[in-house]
Phi, psi and omega in degrees: 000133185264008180261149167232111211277129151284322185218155158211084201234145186336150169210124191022062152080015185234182147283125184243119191230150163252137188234170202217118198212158157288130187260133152274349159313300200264346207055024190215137179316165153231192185205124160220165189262111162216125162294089177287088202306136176340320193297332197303344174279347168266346161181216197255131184240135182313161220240096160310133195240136159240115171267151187258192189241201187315155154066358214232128184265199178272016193246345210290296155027259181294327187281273188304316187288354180077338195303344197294327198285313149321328183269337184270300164359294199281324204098006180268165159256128157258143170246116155245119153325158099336100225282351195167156162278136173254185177091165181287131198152281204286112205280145184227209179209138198300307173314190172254354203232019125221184183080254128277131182087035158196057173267018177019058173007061177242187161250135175247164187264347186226142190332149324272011183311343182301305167339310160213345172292090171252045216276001190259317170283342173286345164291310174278352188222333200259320163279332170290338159312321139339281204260300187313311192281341181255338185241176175286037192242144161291085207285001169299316169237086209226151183197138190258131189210161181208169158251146133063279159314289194321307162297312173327293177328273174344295212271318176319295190297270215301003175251335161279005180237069199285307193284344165329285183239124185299313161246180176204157170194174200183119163253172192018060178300152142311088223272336214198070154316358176288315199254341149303137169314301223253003160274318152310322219264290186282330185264348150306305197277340182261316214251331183080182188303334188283086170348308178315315190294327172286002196268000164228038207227343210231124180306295164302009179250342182297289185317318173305327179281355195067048180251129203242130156230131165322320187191110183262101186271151193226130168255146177182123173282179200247351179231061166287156173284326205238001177319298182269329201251355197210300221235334156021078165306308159329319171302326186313300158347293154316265240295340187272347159298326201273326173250039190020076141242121153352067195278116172264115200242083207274124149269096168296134197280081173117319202282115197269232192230056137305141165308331184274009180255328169300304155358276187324316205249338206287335188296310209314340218272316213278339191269318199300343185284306205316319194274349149242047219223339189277185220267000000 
Protein backbone atom coordinates (compact mmCIF):
# COMPACT_ATOMS: atom_id res chain seq x y z
CA UNK A 1 0.00 0.00 0.00
CA UNK A 2 1.43 3.26 -0.96
CA UNK A 3 -0.48 5.47 1.76
CA UNK A 4 0.58 5.36 4.98
CA UNK A 5 -2.33 5.87 7.77
CA UNK A 6 -1.32 8.64 10.53
CA UNK A 7 -4.45 8.21 12.12
CA UNK A 8 -7.14 6.15 11.94
CA UNK A 9 -10.32 6.71 14.09
CA UNK A 10 -13.92 5.46 14.62
CA UNK A 11 -16.49 7.94 13.34
CA UNK A 12 -20.76 7.59 13.18
CA UNK A 13 -19.98 4.21 12.54
CA UNK A 14 -17.93 4.71 9.76
CA UNK A 15 -14.06 5.89 9.55
CA UNK A 16 -12.12 9.00 9.90
CA UNK A 17 -8.30 8.37 8.48
CA UNK A 18 -5.39 10.80 7.81
CA UNK A 19 -3.42 9.57 5.39
CA UNK A 20 0.26 10.41 4.16
CA UNK A 21 1.96 9.70 0.81
CA UNK A 22 4.98 10.82 -1.75
CA UNK A 23 3.20 12.85 -3.90
CA UNK A 24 5.02 12.74 -7.37
CA UNK A 25 3.04 16.15 -8.64
CA UNK A 26 4.54 18.06 -5.85
CA UNK A 27 7.75 16.08 -4.99
CA UNK A 28 6.59 16.02 -1.21
CA UNK A 29 5.04 14.02 1.21
CA UNK A 30 1.38 15.00 1.46
CA UNK A 31 -1.19 14.62 3.75
CA UNK A 32 -5.18 13.97 3.10
CA UNK A 33 -7.97 13.50 5.33
CA UNK A 34 -10.88 11.02 4.58
CA UNK A 35 -14.13 9.88 5.94
CA UNK A 36 -15.12 6.77 5.19
CA UNK A 37 -18.97 6.45 5.68
CA UNK A 38 -20.46 2.78 7.39
CA UNK A 39 -21.51 1.70 3.72
CA UNK A 40 -18.17 1.66 2.39
CA UNK A 41 -17.64 -1.53 4.10
CA UNK A 42 -20.07 -3.33 2.14
CA UNK A 43 -18.44 -1.75 -1.41
CA UNK A 44 -17.03 1.16 -3.21
CA UNK A 45 -19.37 4.74 -2.08
CA UNK A 46 -19.37 8.04 -4.05
CA UNK A 47 -16.95 10.24 -3.41
CA UNK A 48 -17.43 14.17 -1.75
CA UNK A 49 -14.45 16.14 -2.80
CA UNK A 50 -13.64 19.65 -0.35
CA UNK A 51 -10.90 21.85 -1.13
CA UNK A 52 -9.82 23.90 1.73
CA UNK A 53 -8.92 27.86 1.69
CA UNK A 54 -5.85 30.06 2.58
CA UNK A 55 -3.84 28.97 5.51
CA UNK A 56 -5.70 25.67 5.92
CA UNK A 57 -4.48 22.01 5.64
CA UNK A 58 -6.41 18.63 5.41
CA UNK A 59 -7.66 18.61 8.77
CA UNK A 60 -9.80 22.43 9.20
CA UNK A 61 -12.47 20.48 7.01
CA UNK A 62 -12.91 17.65 8.98
CA UNK A 63 -12.36 18.86 12.32
CA UNK A 64 -14.42 22.19 12.16
CA UNK A 65 -17.50 21.56 9.35
CA UNK A 66 -19.26 18.64 11.08
CA UNK A 67 -20.14 16.55 8.18
CA UNK A 68 -19.45 13.08 8.86
CA UNK A 69 -22.70 12.64 10.34
CA UNK A 70 -24.57 13.62 7.12
CA UNK A 71 -22.14 11.98 5.18
CA UNK A 72 -22.61 8.76 7.04
CA UNK A 73 -26.41 9.25 6.76
CA UNK A 74 -25.98 9.77 3.04
CA UNK A 75 -23.30 7.13 2.14
CA UNK A 76 -20.36 9.53 0.99
CA UNK A 77 -16.91 9.69 1.53
CA UNK A 78 -15.28 12.87 2.29
CA UNK A 79 -12.17 13.74 0.80
CA UNK A 80 -10.04 16.83 1.94
CA UNK A 81 -6.66 17.48 0.36
CA UNK A 82 -3.88 19.37 1.82
CA UNK A 83 -4.19 22.96 0.70
CA UNK A 84 0.13 23.07 -0.92
CA UNK A 85 3.15 21.25 -0.62
CA UNK A 86 4.93 21.81 2.34
CA UNK A 87 8.36 21.23 3.95
CA UNK A 88 12.11 21.76 4.20
CA UNK A 89 12.58 22.58 0.80
CA UNK A 90 9.80 23.98 -0.09
CA UNK A 91 9.15 27.89 -1.07
CA UNK A 92 7.21 29.92 0.55
CA UNK A 93 6.22 33.57 0.96
CA UNK A 94 6.38 35.67 4.27
CA UNK A 95 2.13 36.27 3.89
CA UNK A 96 -0.37 33.98 4.37
CA UNK A 97 -1.85 34.39 1.19
CA UNK A 98 1.06 32.25 -0.98
CA UNK A 99 2.99 30.12 -0.92
CA UNK A 100 2.52 27.16 1.89
CA UNK A 101 -1.06 26.72 2.68
CA UNK A 102 -1.73 28.63 -0.14
CA UNK A 103 -1.45 26.92 -3.27
CA UNK A 104 -4.70 27.54 -5.66
CA UNK A 105 -4.70 25.05 -7.34
CA UNK A 106 -3.24 25.75 -10.16
CA UNK A 107 0.43 24.11 -11.77
CA UNK A 108 2.90 26.54 -11.42
CA UNK A 109 4.95 27.95 -13.96
CA UNK A 110 7.71 29.88 -12.46
CA UNK A 111 10.89 29.39 -10.58
CA UNK A 112 10.78 28.72 -7.90
CA UNK A 113 7.21 27.69 -7.35
CA UNK A 114 7.50 25.35 -10.36
CA UNK A 115 9.27 22.60 -8.55
CA UNK A 116 6.99 21.70 -6.50
CA UNK A 117 3.76 23.68 -6.37
CA UNK A 118 1.61 21.27 -8.75
CA UNK A 119 -1.70 21.02 -6.78
CA UNK A 120 -4.05 21.27 -9.87
CA UNK A 121 -2.42 17.70 -11.17
CA UNK A 122 -2.22 16.16 -7.83
CA UNK A 123 -5.71 17.33 -7.60
CA UNK A 124 -7.03 16.14 -10.86
CA UNK A 125 -4.77 13.17 -11.74
CA UNK A 126 -2.73 12.07 -8.94
CA UNK A 127 -4.61 11.65 -5.72
CA UNK A 128 -7.60 10.29 -7.37
CA UNK A 129 -6.06 7.84 -8.95
CA UNK A 130 -4.05 7.17 -5.72
CA UNK A 131 -7.27 6.62 -3.11
CA UNK A 132 -9.47 4.89 -6.18
CA UNK A 133 -6.61 2.08 -6.06
CA UNK A 134 -6.23 1.65 -2.15
CA UNK A 135 -9.69 2.57 -1.12
CA UNK A 136 -12.93 1.76 -1.13
CA UNK A 137 -14.80 4.87 -3.57
CA UNK A 138 -16.63 4.85 -6.56
CA UNK A 139 -14.65 7.35 -8.83
CA UNK A 140 -17.46 6.84 -11.23
CA UNK A 141 -19.37 9.22 -9.11
CA UNK A 142 -17.86 12.36 -7.53
CA UNK A 143 -18.63 15.83 -6.52
CA UNK A 144 -16.65 18.66 -5.77
CA UNK A 145 -17.36 21.64 -3.01
CA UNK A 146 -14.53 23.86 -1.84
CA UNK A 147 -14.21 27.42 0.87
CA UNK A 148 -12.73 30.51 -0.44
CA UNK A 149 -9.19 29.47 -2.15
CA UNK A 150 -11.03 26.16 -1.85
CA UNK A 151 -13.91 27.06 -3.65
CA UNK A 152 -11.99 29.12 -6.24
CA UNK A 153 -10.29 25.37 -6.51
CA UNK A 154 -14.34 23.81 -6.78
CA UNK A 155 -15.49 25.73 -9.70
CA UNK A 156 -12.15 25.93 -11.77
CA UNK A 157 -11.78 22.08 -11.41
CA UNK A 158 -15.64 21.00 -11.98
CA UNK A 159 -16.00 23.54 -15.37
CA UNK A 160 -12.96 21.95 -16.45
CA UNK A 161 -13.78 18.65 -16.02
CA UNK A 162 -17.93 18.89 -16.66
CA UNK A 163 -18.04 15.21 -16.90
CA UNK A 164 -16.21 14.35 -14.13
CA UNK A 165 -18.01 15.61 -11.35
CA UNK A 166 -21.56 15.37 -11.23
CA UNK A 167 -22.17 18.33 -8.81
CA UNK A 168 -19.89 21.35 -7.92
CA UNK A 169 -21.11 23.41 -5.40
CA UNK A 170 -18.83 26.41 -3.19
CA UNK A 171 -19.03 28.69 -0.05
CA UNK A 172 -17.62 32.07 0.11
CA UNK A 173 -15.28 31.03 -3.51
CA UNK A 174 -12.99 33.32 -5.06
CA UNK A 175 -15.53 34.03 -7.77
CA UNK A 176 -12.82 35.85 -10.40
CA UNK A 177 -8.94 35.46 -9.45
CA UNK A 178 -8.06 37.96 -12.02
CA UNK A 179 -9.97 40.40 -10.46
CA UNK A 180 -8.63 40.39 -6.78
CA UNK A 181 -6.04 40.99 -4.63
CA UNK A 182 -4.94 38.04 -3.34
CA UNK A 183 -5.79 35.98 -6.92
CA UNK A 184 -3.15 38.56 -8.38
CA UNK A 185 -1.03 38.49 -6.12
CA UNK A 186 -0.50 33.93 -6.35
CA UNK A 187 -1.06 33.52 -10.04
CA UNK A 188 1.14 36.47 -10.71
CA UNK A 189 3.84 34.85 -8.44
CA UNK A 190 2.83 31.25 -9.64
CA UNK A 191 2.05 31.77 -13.33
CA UNK A 192 4.19 35.15 -14.21
CA UNK A 193 2.71 38.18 -15.92
CA UNK A 194 0.96 37.17 -18.88
CA UNK A 195 -2.76 36.99 -18.05
CA UNK A 196 -3.78 34.60 -20.59
CA UNK A 197 -2.15 32.17 -18.48
CA UNK A 198 -4.52 32.82 -15.51
CA UNK A 199 -7.68 32.37 -17.68
CA UNK A 200 -8.05 28.62 -16.79
CA UNK A 201 -7.25 29.34 -13.07
CA UNK A 202 -10.66 32.01 -13.04
CA UNK A 203 -13.83 30.55 -12.77
CA UNK A 204 -15.48 33.68 -15.02
CA UNK A 205 -12.78 33.18 -17.58
CA UNK A 206 -13.45 29.91 -17.82
CA UNK A 207 -17.36 30.39 -18.51
CA UNK A 208 -16.54 33.38 -20.91
CA UNK A 209 -13.87 31.17 -22.60
CA UNK A 210 -17.15 28.07 -22.89
CA UNK A 211 -16.66 25.98 -20.10
CA UNK A 212 -20.33 25.03 -18.70
CA UNK A 213 -21.89 22.91 -15.95
CA UNK A 214 -25.93 22.58 -15.92
CA UNK A 215 -25.84 24.08 -12.69
CA UNK A 216 -23.76 25.47 -9.62
CA UNK A 217 -24.46 25.98 -6.39
CA UNK A 218 -23.05 29.01 -3.99
CA UNK A 219 -23.16 30.06 -0.34
CA UNK A 220 -21.92 33.64 0.71
CA UNK A 221 -22.45 35.26 3.99
CA UNK A 222 -23.60 38.67 3.60
CA UNK A 223 -21.01 39.99 6.33
CA UNK A 224 -17.92 38.25 5.20
CA UNK A 225 -15.32 40.62 5.85
CA UNK A 226 -13.43 39.84 2.26
CA UNK A 227 -17.29 39.61 0.55
CA UNK A 228 -16.26 43.03 -1.78
CA UNK A 229 -12.36 43.13 -1.66
CA UNK A 230 -11.40 39.45 -2.53
CA UNK A 231 -14.51 36.84 -3.46
CA UNK A 232 -17.19 39.38 -5.48
CA UNK A 233 -19.77 37.08 -5.72
CA UNK A 234 -21.55 39.47 -8.25
CA UNK A 235 -19.00 38.47 -10.99
CA UNK A 236 -20.02 35.01 -10.79
CA UNK A 237 -23.24 35.85 -11.08
CA UNK A 238 -22.97 37.47 -14.54
CA UNK A 239 -21.19 34.99 -16.25
CA UNK A 240 -23.41 32.45 -15.36
CA UNK A 241 -26.51 34.68 -16.44
CA UNK A 242 -24.74 35.58 -19.40
CA UNK A 243 -24.02 31.80 -20.16
CA UNK A 244 -27.03 29.99 -18.96
CA UNK A 245 -26.03 28.31 -16.17
CA UNK A 246 -28.17 27.55 -13.55
CA UNK A 247 -26.22 29.56 -10.29
CA UNK A 248 -28.13 29.16 -6.92
CA UNK A 249 -26.38 31.60 -5.11
CA UNK A 250 -27.74 31.96 -1.10
CA UNK A 251 -26.47 35.07 0.50
CA UNK A 252 -26.79 34.21 4.08
CA UNK A 253 -27.87 37.00 6.20
CA UNK A 254 -25.24 37.89 9.01
CA UNK A 255 -22.79 35.04 8.33
CA UNK A 256 -19.26 35.90 7.62
CA UNK A 257 -16.68 33.57 6.28
CA UNK A 258 -15.68 31.41 9.08
CA UNK A 259 -16.36 27.27 9.52
CA UNK A 260 -19.05 28.16 11.44
CA UNK A 261 -21.02 29.74 8.73
CA UNK A 262 -19.66 26.36 6.51
CA UNK A 263 -21.00 24.65 9.48
CA UNK A 264 -24.27 26.22 9.21
CA UNK A 265 -24.61 25.14 5.83
CA UNK A 266 -22.51 22.17 5.06
CA UNK A 267 -25.67 19.16 5.59
CA UNK A 268 -27.95 21.64 3.03
CA UNK A 269 -24.52 20.92 0.41
CA UNK A 270 -23.87 16.99 1.28
CA UNK A 271 -28.09 16.29 0.50
CA UNK A 272 -27.62 18.45 -2.70
CA UNK A 273 -24.40 16.60 -3.78
CA UNK A 274 -26.14 13.38 -2.52
CA UNK A 275 -29.25 13.78 -4.71
CA UNK A 276 -26.98 13.85 -8.04
CA UNK A 277 -24.77 11.49 -7.08
CA UNK A 278 -27.07 8.45 -7.02
CA UNK A 279 -26.84 5.96 -9.19
Amino acid sequence: MSLDVVSDTRCFGGRQITLKHESAATGTPMRVAVFLPPQAERGPVPVFWFLAGLTCTEDNFMQKAGAQRVAAELGLALVAPDTSPRGEGVPDDPAYDAGQGAGFYCDATQAPWSTHFRMRRYIEEELPALLGAELPLDLGRQSLCGHSMGGHGALTVGLRQPGRFRAVSAFAPIASPMNCPWGEKALGLYLGPDRAAWRPYDACALIADGARRAEILVDQGTADPFLDGQLKPGLLEAACRDAGIALTLNRRDGYDHSYFFVASFIADHLRWHADRLKA
